[in-house]
Short mmCIF file of C-alpha atoms in Angstrom, two decimals:
data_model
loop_
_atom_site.label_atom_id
_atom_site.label_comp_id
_atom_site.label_asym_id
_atom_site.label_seq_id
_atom_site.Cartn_x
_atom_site.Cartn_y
_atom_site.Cartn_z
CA UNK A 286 187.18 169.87 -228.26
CA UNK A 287 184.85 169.75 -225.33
CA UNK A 288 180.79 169.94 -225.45
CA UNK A 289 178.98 172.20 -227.53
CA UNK A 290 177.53 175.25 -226.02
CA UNK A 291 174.26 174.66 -225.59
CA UNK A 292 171.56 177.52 -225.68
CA UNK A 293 167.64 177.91 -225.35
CA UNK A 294 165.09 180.82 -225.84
CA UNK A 295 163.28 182.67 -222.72
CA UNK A 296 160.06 180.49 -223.91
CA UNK A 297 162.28 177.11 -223.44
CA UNK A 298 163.39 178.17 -220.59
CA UNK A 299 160.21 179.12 -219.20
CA UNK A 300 158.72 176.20 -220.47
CA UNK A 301 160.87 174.06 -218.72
CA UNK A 302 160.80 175.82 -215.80
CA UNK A 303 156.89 175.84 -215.23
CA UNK A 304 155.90 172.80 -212.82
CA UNK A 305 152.94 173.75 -211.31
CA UNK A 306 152.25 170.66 -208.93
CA UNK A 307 156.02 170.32 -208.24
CA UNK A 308 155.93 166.47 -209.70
CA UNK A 309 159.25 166.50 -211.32
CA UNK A 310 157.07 166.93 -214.73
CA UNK A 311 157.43 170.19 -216.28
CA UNK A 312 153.49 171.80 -216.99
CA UNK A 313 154.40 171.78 -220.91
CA UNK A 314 155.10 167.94 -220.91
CA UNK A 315 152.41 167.11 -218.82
CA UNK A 316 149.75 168.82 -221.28
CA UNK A 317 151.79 166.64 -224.09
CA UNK A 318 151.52 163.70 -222.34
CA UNK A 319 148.10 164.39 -220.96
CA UNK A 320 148.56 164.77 -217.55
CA UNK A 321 146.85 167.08 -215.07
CA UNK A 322 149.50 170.00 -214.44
CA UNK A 323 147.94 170.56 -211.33
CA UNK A 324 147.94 166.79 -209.69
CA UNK A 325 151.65 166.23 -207.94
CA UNK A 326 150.04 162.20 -207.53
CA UNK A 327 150.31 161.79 -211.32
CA UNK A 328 153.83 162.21 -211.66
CA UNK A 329 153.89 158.87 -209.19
CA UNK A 330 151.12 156.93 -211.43
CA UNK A 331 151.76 154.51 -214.05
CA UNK A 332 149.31 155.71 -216.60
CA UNK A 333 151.61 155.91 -219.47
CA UNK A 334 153.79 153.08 -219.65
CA UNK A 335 151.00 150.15 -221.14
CA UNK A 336 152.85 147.52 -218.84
CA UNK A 337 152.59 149.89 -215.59
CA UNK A 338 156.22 149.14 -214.83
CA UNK A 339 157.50 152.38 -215.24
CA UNK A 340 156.06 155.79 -213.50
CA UNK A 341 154.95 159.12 -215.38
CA UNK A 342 157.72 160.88 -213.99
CA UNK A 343 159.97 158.18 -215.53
CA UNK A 344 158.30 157.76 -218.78
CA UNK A 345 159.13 161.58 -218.95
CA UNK A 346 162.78 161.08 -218.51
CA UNK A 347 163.46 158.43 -220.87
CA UNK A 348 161.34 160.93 -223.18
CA UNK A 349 164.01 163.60 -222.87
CA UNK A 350 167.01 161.04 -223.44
CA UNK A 351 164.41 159.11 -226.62
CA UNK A 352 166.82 160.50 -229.59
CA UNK A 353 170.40 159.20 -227.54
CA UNK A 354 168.32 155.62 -226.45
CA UNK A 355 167.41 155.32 -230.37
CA UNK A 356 170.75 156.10 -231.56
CA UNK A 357 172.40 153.58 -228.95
CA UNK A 358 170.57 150.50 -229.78
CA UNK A 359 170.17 151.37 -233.65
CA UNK A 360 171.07 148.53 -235.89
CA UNK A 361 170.89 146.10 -232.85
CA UNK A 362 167.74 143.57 -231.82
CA UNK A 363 165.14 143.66 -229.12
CA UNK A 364 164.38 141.00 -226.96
CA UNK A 365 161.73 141.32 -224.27
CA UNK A 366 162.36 140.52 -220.95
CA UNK A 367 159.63 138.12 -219.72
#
């Protein structure tokens, strides 16, 4: 048993690697998302999430985790919290 080994390319890697304001948001995500790769304030904004609850930086997180999030609550209802 035990976890997979997991592997990337040198262009992952780099990719991930490549923060060029230092705002916890890797360059290649912040071009996705729209952001300005060179503005460490917009990691702290709440530009993304339409309810402003949530930061970029945090927005970007649950991003990385969307496919395990999906899987957990599949099958299962929603109910906003007011």
């Amino acid at each position: 048993g035990g976890w997979p080994e997991l592997t990337a390319t040198d262009e992952q890697i780099a990719r991930a690697a490549t923060d060029t304001d230092g705002d916890g948001i890797p360059d290649y995500y912040e071009e996705l998302f729209g952001l300005d790769k060179n503005d460490v304030a917009d990691g702290n904004r709440k530009t993304l999430d339409p309810q402003g609850l949530y930061t970029n930086l945090e927005v970007y997180l649950h991003y990385l985790v969307r496919d395990i999030t999906e899987a957990q609550v599949a099958g299962g209802t929603y109910k906003a919290l007011n």
